[in-house]
PDB file of C-alpha atoms in Angstrom:
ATOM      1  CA  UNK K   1      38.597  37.044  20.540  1.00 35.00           C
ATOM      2  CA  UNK K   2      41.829  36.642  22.480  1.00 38.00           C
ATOM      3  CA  UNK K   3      41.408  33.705  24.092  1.00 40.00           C
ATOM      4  CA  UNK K   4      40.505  32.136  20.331  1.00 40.00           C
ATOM      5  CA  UNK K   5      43.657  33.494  18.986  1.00 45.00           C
ATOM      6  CA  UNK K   6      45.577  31.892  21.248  1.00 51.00           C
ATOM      7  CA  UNK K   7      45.052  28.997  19.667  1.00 79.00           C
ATOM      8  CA  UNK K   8      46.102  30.072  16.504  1.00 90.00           C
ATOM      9  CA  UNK K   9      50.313  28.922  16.148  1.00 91.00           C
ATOM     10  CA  UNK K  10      51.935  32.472  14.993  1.00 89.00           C
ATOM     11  CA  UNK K  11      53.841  30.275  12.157  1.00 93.00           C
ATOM     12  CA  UNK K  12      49.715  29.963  10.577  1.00 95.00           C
ATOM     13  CA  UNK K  13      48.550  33.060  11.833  1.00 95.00           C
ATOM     14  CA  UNK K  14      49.269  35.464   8.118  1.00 96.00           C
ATOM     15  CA  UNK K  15      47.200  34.345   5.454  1.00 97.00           C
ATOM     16  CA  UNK K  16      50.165  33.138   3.278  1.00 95.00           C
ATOM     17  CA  UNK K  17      51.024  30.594   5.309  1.00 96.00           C
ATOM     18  CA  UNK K  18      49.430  27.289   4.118  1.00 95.00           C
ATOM     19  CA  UNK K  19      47.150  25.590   6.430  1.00 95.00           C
ATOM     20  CA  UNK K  20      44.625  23.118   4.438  1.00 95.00           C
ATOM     21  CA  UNK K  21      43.164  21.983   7.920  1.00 94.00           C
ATOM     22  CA  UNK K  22      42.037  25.135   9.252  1.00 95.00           C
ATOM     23  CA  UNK K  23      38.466  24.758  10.627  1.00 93.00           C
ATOM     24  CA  UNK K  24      37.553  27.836  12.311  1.00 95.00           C
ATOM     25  CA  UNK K  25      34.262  28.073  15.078  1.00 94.00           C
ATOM     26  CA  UNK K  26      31.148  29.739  13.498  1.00 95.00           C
ATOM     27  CA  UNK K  27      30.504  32.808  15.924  1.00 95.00           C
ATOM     28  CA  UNK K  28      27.037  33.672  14.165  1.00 97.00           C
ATOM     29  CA  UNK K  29      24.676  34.736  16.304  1.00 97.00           C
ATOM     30  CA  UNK K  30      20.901  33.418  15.525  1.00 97.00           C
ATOM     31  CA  UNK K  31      20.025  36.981  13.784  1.00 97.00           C
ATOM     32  CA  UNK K  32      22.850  37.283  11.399  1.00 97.00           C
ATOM     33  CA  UNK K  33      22.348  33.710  10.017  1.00 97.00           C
ATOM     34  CA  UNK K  34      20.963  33.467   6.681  1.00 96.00           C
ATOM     35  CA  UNK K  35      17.467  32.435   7.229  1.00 96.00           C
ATOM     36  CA  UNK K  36      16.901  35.003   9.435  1.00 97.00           C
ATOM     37  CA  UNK K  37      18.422  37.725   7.817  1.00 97.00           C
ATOM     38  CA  UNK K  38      15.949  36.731   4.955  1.00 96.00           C
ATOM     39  CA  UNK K  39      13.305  37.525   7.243  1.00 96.00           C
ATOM     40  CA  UNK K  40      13.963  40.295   9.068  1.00 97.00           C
ATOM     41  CA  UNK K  41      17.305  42.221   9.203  1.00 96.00           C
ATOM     42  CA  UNK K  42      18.410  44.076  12.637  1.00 94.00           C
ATOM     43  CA  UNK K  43      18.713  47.571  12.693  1.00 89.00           C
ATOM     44  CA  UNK K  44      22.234  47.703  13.532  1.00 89.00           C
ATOM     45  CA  UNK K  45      23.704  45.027  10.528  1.00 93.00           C
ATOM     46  CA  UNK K  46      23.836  44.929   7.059  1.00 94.00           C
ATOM     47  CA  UNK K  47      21.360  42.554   4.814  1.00 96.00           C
ATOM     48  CA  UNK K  48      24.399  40.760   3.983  1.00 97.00           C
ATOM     49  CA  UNK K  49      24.367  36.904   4.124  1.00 96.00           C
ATOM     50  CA  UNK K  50      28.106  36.320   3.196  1.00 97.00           C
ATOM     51  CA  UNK K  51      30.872  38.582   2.125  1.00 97.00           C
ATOM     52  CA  UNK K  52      29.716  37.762  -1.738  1.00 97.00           C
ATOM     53  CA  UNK K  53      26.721  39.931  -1.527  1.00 97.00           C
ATOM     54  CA  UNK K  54      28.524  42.986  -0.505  1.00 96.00           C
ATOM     55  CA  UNK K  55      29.216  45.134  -3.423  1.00 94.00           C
ATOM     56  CA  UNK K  56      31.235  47.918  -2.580  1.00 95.00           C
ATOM     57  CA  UNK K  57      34.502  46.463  -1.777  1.00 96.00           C
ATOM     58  CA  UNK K  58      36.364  48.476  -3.368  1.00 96.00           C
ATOM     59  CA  UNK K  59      34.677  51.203  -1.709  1.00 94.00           C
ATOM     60  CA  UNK K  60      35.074  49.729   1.914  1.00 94.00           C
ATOM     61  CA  UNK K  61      38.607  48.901   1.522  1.00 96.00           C
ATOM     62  CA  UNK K  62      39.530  52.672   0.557  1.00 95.00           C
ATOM     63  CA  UNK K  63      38.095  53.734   3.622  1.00 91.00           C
ATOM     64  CA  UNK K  64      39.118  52.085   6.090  1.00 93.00           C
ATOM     65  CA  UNK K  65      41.210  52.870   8.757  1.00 93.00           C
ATOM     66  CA  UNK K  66      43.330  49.668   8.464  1.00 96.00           C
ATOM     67  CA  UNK K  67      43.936  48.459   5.043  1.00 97.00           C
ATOM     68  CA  UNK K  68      42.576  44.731   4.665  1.00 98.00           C
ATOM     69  CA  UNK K  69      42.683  42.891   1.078  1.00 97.00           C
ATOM     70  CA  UNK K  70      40.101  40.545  -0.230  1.00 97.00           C
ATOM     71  CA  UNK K  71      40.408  36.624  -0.932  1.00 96.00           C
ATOM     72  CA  UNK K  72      40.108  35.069  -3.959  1.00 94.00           C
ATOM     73  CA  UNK K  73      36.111  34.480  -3.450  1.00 94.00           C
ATOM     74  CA  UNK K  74      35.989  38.184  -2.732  1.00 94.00           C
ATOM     75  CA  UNK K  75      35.763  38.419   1.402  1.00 97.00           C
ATOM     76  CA  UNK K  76      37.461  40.633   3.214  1.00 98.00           C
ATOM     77  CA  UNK K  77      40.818  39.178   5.677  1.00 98.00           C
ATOM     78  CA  UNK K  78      41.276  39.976   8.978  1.00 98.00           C
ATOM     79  CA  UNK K  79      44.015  42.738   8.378  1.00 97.00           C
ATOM     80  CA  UNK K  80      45.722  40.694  11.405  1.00 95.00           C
ATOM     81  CA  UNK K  81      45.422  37.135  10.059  1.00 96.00           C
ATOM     82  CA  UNK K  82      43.696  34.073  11.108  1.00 96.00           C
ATOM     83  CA  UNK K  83      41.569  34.181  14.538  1.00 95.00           C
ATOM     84  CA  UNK K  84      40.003  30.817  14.550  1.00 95.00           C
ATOM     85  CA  UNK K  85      36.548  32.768  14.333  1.00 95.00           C
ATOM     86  CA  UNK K  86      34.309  32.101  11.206  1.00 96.00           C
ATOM     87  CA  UNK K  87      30.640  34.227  10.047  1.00 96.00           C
ATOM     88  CA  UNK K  88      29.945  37.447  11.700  1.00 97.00           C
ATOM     89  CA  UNK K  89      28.837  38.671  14.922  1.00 96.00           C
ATOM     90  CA  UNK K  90      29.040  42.433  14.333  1.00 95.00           C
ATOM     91  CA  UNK K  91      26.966  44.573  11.927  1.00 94.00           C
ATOM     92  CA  UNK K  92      29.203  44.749   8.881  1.00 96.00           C
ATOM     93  CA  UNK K  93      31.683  42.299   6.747  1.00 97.00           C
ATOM     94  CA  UNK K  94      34.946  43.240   6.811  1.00 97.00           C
ATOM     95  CA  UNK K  95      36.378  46.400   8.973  1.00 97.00           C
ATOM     96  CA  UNK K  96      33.713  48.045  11.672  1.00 95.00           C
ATOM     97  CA  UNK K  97      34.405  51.820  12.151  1.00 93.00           C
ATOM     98  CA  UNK K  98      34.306  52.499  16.032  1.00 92.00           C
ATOM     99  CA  UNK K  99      34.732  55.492  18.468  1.00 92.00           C
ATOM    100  CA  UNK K 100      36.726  55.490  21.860  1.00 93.00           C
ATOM    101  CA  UNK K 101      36.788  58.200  23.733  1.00 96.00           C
ATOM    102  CA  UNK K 102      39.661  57.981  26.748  1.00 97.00           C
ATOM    103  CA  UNK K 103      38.592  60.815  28.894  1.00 97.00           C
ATOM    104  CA  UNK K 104      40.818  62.135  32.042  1.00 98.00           C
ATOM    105  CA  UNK K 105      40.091  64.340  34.639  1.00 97.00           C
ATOM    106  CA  UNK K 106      42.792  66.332  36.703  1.00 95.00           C
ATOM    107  CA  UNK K 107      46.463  66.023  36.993  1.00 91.00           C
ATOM    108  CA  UNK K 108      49.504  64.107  38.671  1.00 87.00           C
ATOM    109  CA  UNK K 109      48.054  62.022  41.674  1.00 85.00           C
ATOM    110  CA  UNK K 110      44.347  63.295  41.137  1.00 91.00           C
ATOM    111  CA  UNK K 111      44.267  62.167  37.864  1.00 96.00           C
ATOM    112  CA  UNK K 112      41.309  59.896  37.171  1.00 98.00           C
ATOM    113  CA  UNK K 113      39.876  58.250  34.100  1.00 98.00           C
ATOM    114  CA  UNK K 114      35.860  57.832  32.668  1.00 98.00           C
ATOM    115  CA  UNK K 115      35.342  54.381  32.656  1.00 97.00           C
ATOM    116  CA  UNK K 116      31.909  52.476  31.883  1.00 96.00           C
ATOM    117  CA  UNK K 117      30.393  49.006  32.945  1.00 96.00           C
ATOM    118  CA  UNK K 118      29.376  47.190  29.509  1.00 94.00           C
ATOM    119  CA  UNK K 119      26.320  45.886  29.140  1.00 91.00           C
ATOM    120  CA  UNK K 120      27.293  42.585  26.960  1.00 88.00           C
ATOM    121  CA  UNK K 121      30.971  41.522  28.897  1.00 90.00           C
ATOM    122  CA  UNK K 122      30.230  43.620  31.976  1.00 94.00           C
ATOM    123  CA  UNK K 123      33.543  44.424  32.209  1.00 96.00           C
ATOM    124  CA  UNK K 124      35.108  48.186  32.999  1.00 97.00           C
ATOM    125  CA  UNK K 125      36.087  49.625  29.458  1.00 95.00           C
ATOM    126  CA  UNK K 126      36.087  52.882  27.509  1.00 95.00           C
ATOM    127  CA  UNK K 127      33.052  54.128  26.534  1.00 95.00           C
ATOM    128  CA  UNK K 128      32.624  54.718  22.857  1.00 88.00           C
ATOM    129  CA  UNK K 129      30.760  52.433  20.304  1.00 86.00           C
ATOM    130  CA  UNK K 130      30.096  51.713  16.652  1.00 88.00           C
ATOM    131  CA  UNK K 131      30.210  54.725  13.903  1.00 89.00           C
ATOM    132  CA  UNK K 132      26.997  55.299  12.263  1.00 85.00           C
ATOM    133  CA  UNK K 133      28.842  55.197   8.914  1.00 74.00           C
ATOM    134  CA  UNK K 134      24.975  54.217   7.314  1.00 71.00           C
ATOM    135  CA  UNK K 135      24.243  57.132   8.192  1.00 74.00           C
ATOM    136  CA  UNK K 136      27.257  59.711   7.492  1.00 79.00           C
ATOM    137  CA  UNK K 137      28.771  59.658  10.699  1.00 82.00           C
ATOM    138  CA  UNK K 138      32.306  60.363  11.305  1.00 86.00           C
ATOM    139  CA  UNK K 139      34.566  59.223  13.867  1.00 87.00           C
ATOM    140  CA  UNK K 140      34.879  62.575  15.383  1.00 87.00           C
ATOM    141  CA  UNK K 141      31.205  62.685  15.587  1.00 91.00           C
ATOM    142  CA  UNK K 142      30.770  59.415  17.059  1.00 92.00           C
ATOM    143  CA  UNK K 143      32.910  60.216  19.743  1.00 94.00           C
ATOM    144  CA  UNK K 144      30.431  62.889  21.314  1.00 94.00           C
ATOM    145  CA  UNK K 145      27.806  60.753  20.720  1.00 93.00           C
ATOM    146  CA  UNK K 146      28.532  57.589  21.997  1.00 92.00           C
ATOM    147  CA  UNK K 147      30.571  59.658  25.292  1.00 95.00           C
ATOM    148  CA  UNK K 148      26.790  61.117  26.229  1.00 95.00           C
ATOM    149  CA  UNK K 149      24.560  58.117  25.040  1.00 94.00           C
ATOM    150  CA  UNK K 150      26.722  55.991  27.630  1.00 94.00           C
ATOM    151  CA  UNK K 151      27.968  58.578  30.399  1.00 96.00           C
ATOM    152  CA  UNK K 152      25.705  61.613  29.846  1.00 95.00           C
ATOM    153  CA  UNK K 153      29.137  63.611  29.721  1.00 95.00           C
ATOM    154  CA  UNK K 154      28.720  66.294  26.499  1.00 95.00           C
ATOM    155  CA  UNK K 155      32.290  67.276  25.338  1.00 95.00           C
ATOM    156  CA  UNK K 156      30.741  68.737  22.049  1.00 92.00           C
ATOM    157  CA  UNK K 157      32.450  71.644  22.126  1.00 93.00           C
ATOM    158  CA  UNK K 158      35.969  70.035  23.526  1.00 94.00           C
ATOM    159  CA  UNK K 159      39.047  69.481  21.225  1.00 92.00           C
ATOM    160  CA  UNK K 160      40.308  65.986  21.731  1.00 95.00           C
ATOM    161  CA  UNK K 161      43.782  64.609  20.782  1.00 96.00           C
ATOM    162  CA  UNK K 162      43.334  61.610  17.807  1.00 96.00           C
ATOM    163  CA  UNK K 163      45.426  59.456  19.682  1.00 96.00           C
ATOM    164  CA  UNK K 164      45.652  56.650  16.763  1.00 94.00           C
ATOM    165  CA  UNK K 165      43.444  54.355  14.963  1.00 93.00           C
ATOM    166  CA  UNK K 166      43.643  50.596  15.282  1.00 91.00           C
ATOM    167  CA  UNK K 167      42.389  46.946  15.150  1.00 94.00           C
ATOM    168  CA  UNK K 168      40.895  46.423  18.209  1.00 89.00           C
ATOM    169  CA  UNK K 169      40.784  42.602  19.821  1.00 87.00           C
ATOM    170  CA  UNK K 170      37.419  42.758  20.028  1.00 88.00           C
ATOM    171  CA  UNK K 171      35.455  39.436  21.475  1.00 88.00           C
ATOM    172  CA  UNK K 172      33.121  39.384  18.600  1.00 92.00           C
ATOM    173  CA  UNK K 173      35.797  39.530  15.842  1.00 95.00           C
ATOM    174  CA  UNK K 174      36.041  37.127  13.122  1.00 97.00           C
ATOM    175  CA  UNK K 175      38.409  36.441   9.829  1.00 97.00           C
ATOM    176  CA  UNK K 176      36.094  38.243   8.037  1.00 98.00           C
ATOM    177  CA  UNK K 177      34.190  40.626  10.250  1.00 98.00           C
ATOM    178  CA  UNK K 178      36.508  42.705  12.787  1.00 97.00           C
ATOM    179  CA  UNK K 179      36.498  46.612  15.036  1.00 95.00           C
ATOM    180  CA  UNK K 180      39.541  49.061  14.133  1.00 94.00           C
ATOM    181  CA  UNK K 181      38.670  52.010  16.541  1.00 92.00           C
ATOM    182  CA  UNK K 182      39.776  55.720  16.444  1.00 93.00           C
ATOM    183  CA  UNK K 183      40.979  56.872  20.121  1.00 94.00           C
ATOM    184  CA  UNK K 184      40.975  60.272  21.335  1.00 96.00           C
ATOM    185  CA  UNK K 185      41.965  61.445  24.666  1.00 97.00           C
ATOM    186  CA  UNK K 186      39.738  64.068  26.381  1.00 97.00           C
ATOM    187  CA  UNK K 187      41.311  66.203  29.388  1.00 96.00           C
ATOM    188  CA  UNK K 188      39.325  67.653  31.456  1.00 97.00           C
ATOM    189  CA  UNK K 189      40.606  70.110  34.409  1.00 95.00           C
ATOM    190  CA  UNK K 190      38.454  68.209  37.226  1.00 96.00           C
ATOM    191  CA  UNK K 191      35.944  65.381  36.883  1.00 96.00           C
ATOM    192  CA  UNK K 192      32.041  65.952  35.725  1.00 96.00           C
ATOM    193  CA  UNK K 193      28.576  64.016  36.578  1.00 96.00           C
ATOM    194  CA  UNK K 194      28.730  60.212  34.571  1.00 96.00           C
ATOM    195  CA  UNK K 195      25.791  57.949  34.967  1.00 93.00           C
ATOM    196  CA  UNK K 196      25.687  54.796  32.688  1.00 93.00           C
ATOM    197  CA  UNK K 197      23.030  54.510  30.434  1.00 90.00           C
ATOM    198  CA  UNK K 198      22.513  52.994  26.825  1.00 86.00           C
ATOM    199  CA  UNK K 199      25.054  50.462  26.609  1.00 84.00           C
ATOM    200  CA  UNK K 200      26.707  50.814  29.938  1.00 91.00           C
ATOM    201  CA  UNK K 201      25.418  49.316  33.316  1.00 94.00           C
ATOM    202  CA  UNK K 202      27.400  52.083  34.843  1.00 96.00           C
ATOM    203  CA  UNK K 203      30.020  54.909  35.064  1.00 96.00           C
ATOM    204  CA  UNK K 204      32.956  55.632  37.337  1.00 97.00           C
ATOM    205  CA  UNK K 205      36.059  57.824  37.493  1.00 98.00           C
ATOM    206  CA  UNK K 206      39.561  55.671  38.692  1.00 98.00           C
ATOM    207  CA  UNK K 207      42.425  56.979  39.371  1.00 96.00           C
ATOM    208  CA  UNK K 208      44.959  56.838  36.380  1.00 97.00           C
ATOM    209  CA  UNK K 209      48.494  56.637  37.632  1.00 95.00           C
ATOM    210  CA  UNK K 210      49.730  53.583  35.816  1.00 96.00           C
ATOM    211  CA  UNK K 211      47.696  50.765  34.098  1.00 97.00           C
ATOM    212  CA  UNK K 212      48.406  48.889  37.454  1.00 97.00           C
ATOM    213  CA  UNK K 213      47.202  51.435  39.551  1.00 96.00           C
ATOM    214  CA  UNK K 214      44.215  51.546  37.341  1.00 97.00           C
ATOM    215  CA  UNK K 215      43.530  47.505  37.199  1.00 97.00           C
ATOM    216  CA  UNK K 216      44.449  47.334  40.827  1.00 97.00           C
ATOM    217  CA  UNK K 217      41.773  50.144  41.566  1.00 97.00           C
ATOM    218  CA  UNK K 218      39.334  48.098  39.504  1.00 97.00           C
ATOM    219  CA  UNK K 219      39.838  44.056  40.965  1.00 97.00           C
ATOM    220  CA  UNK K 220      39.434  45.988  44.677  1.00 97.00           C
ATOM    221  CA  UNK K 221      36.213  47.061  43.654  1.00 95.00           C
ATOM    222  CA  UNK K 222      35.422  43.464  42.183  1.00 96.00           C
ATOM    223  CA  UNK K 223      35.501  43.988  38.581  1.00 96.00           C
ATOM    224  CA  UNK K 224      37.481  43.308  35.857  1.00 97.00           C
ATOM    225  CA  UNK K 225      39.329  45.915  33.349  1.00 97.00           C
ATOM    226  CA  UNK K 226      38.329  45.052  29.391  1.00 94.00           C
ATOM    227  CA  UNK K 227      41.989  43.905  28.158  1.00 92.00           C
ATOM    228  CA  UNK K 228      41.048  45.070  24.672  1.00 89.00           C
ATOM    229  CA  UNK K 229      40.850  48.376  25.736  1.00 93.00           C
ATOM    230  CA  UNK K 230      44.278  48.026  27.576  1.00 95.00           C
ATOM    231  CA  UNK K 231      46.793  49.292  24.877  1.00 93.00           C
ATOM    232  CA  UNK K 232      44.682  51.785  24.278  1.00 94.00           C
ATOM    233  CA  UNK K 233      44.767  53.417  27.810  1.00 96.00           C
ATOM    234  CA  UNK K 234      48.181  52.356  27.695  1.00 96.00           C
ATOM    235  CA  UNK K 235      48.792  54.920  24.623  1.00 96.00           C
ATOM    236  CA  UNK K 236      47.025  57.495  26.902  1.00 97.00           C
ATOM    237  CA  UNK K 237      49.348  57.588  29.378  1.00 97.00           C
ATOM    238  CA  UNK K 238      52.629  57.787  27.549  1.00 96.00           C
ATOM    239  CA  UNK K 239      50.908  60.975  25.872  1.00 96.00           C
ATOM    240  CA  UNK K 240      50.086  62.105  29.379  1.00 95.00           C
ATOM    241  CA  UNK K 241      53.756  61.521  30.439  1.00 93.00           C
ATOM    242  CA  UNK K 242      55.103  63.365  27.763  1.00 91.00           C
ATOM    243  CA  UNK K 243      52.698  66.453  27.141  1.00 85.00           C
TER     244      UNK K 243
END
C-alpha cells in the first residue's frame, strides 16, 4: 500500500476534501470478486460482495481498534483517508483485527529479535497474523497462536507488554478494507528454537540494537526488512530504552 499512497497529494488524502476525479485501482483478487464469491467463498473472507451486504456496522465500528465512520452508501473509510486502492483483498470490509508479536531475546549488545520470512512479500517481518474474530478470538489469543503456527515458539504462559494498537500500512489495504494490529513485546532472557512454518518461509533471530543495526543485519544477509512493520519495532525499542 505505500507505494499507492504516495500518489495520493496529502491536500486529497481526508475524505472531506473534494476530489470528483478520484479513480482508485481495483486490488480484487479473482476469489473475492463477485462471481466467485457466489460460487464458492474462501475460508478465510466473508460472503460479502460489497460493503452494502454487511449488516453489522454498527457492530464492527464499536469494536474496532481504530474508529472508522461509514459513507453515505454505508461502507466503511479508511480511518487514514484515501489510498488510491479500491475492492478488497483481505478477508473482511472495513477494519481487519491482527496480532504482532515483537519478541526479544537477551539484553544490551546480545539483544536479538524473532523475525520471520513471509510467505506472500518474502520479506523479514514480525510474525503474527489475522485474529480469528469468526471465531471468538482475541488479540491476546492470537498472539500465541499465530507466534507458534509461524515460529513454533509457545509463549502461552508469558506476560507480554500491549505495546499499542494501530493501522498498519499493509500492501493489501484498500479505502474500504484495511489491518489495525495490536503489538506486544515478548522478552525473553536468551533466545529459543524458531523454525518457519505456516505462513513463514523461515525464522531468524537479529540483533536489535537500533532499527539500522537491525536493517543493516538484514540487506547483509540479502533480504529486505517489511517497512510496515518498521514503526512498530521502532516502538519496541524506545520501550526497551526506557524500561
Amino acid at each position: 500500500m505505500s507505494e499507492t499512497i504516495k500518489t495520493i497529494p496529502g491536500a486529497l488524502r481526508c475524505w472531506s476534501a473534494s476530489w470528483p476525479e478520484y479513480a482508485p485501482t481495483d486490488v480484487t483478487p479473482a476469489e473475492l470478486l463477485p462471481a466467485a464469491l457466489a460460487q464458492q467463498v474462501p475460508g478465510w473472507a466473508e460472503a460479502a460482495a460489497t460493503p452494502t451486504d454487511v449488516t453489522d456496522w454498527p457492530e464492527r465500528q464499536a469494536r474496532a481498534l481504530i474508529s472508522f465512520q461509514v459513507d453515505e452508501h454505508g461502507w466503511p473509510m479508511h480511518p487514514q483517508g484515501r489510498t488510491g486502492r479500491a475492492g478488497r483483498n483481505l478477508g473482511l470490509w472495513g477494519e481487519n483485527q491482527a496480532a504482532d508479536p515483537i519478541v526479544v531475546a537477551g539484553y544490551g549488545q546480545e539483544r536479538r529479535v524473532l523475525l520471520i520470512t513471509r510467505s506472500d512479500i518474502e520479506q523479514e517481518a514480525i510474525p503474527g497474523g489475522m485474529v480469528d474474530a469468526h471465531l471468538g478470538e482475541t488479540a491476546p489469543a492470537a498472539l500465541v497462536r499465530e507466534l507458534q503456527e509461524e515460529t513454533g515458539v509457545d509463549l502461552r504462559d508469558h506476560t507480554p507488554v500491549i505495546l499499542g494498537r494501530d493501522v498498519v500500512d499493509d500492501w493489501r489495504a484498500s479505502d474500504h478494507a484495511w489491518v489495525s494490529s495490536t503489538s506486544a513485546l515478548y522478552q525473553l532472557p536468551t533466545t529459543v528454537t524458531a523454525i518457519g512454518a505456516d505462513d513463514a518461509l523461515d525464522a531468524n533471530w537479529y540483533e536489535f540494537g537500533s532499527i539500522e543495526q537491525l536493517t543493516a543485519e538484514i540487506e547483509a544477509a540479502g533480504r529486505t526488512l517489511y517497512a510496515a512493520h518498521i514503526p512498530l519495532l521502532t516502538r519496541a525499542l524506545d520501550h526497551l530504552a526506557h524500561n
